[in-house]
């Protein structure tokens, strides 16, 4: 058994992890992949030479470099006994994100808040990433790529529609968003994301998908605080512009995430 470690500078979320997994899928000599997203490292346990998969990793253009290849006398690390708990936690996080996608989208339109609408799409983006990560291991790669492609284009279409709506509201004479709804719904989303973070942390797992999920959920909490701040500014300035600014920022974040998801389909 050999153990090869790569430094992958642009691997910072589950999208890149899924990209790599799909790129390396089907190579019989690979026994296990171990991701360390915080350290941007990928360790591959394999039986054949490294050139069987090295070029595939470089083809992803994630600024990868081979650090070392060593003989590994130990058996391939056994699966964590808490794997079922990890999957349960991720399923709950996926469900929470999807529920709040619907909730924020609904109340965003009712309250005329683009910040809430944009945050709902960010929740949808996270749901898609978690869903792709939890797809059955045995699923055909073509099916995974199709789901990734449709999801990515759907997100981009919604985000672009949102940006166009933001521009229209910037130049138009739309009513000021209902700041109370902005603050209340964002506060509920903040609680939901805090619960998600707690569920993920409770697994005490160092595995990549868990660590990445913690990063994603922490970012969501920051976004929730941003929408709450925008709601407060709407109240004190009697202006719709704070809501439109935060909405624009979040829509751009959603587009960036969608592009990462589309890379899965390549």
XYZ file of C-alpha atoms in Angstrom, residues 78-179:
102
model
C -10.999 1.875 9.109
C -14.242 3.791 8.700
C -15.167 5.883 11.673
C -17.674 4.112 13.910
C -19.544 7.411 14.179
C -20.156 7.619 10.417
C -23.891 7.098 10.841
C -24.007 9.982 13.333
C -22.161 12.205 10.883
C -24.625 11.373 8.114
C -27.552 12.030 10.450
C -26.127 15.440 11.356
C -25.595 16.322 7.685
C -29.129 15.237 6.804
C -30.501 17.524 9.532
C -28.371 20.406 8.254
C -29.626 19.782 4.709
C -33.262 19.735 5.880
C -32.818 22.905 7.956
C -31.225 24.721 5.017
C -33.977 23.673 2.614
C -36.788 24.603 5.013
C -35.300 28.047 5.516
C -34.788 28.430 1.768
C -38.574 28.170 1.399
C -39.278 30.333 4.465
C -36.892 33.137 3.540
C -37.899 33.124 -0.128
C -41.593 33.408 0.818
C -41.201 36.158 3.413
C -38.547 37.888 1.323
C -41.038 38.518 -1.476
C -43.864 39.350 0.914
C -41.738 41.902 2.793
C -40.023 43.171 -0.404
C -36.613 42.321 1.066
C -33.966 41.290 -1.443
C -31.659 40.495 1.465
C -33.986 37.704 2.601
C -34.492 36.465 -0.968
C -30.737 36.358 -1.531
C -30.123 34.594 1.779
C -32.740 32.006 0.818
C -30.719 31.203 -2.325
C -27.594 30.849 -0.210
C -29.511 28.313 1.889
C -30.500 26.512 -1.328
C -26.867 26.486 -2.479
C -25.796 24.825 0.759
C -28.642 22.285 0.486
C -27.479 21.319 -3.000
C -23.866 20.861 -1.891
C -24.898 18.742 1.099
C -27.264 16.733 -1.096
C -24.523 16.003 -3.620
C -22.193 14.969 -0.800
C -24.776 12.551 0.601
C -25.644 10.889 -2.695
C -25.179 7.140 -2.667
C -21.565 6.173 -3.201
C -22.586 3.643 -5.805
C -24.484 6.128 -7.939
C -23.356 6.416 -11.531
C -20.950 9.279 -12.166
C -23.076 10.455 -15.104
C -26.028 10.887 -12.753
C -23.947 12.906 -10.281
C -22.688 15.178 -13.049
C -26.184 15.727 -14.415
C -27.513 16.685 -10.966
C -24.572 19.032 -10.425
C -25.035 20.683 -13.825
C -28.792 21.224 -13.451
C -28.371 22.499 -9.885
C -25.619 24.930 -10.863
C -27.501 26.420 -13.808
C -30.687 26.674 -11.756
C -28.865 28.608 -9.034
C -27.186 30.960 -11.496
C -30.506 31.667 -13.206
C -32.172 32.512 -9.888
C -29.240 34.644 -8.724
C -29.110 36.586 -12.012
C -32.851 37.148 -11.809
C -32.295 38.422 -8.275
C -29.533 40.815 -9.366
C -31.753 42.178 -12.155
C -34.509 42.711 -9.591
C -32.028 44.503 -7.307
C -31.043 46.847 -10.161
C -34.703 47.500 -10.951
C -35.355 48.400 -7.333
C -32.284 50.629 -7.203
C -33.569 52.769 -10.091
C -37.284 52.392 -9.395
C -39.611 53.572 -6.689
C -40.194 50.404 -4.733
C -41.583 50.460 -1.228
C -39.182 50.262 1.683
C -38.812 46.644 2.912
C -40.624 45.610 6.072
C -37.666 45.760 8.435
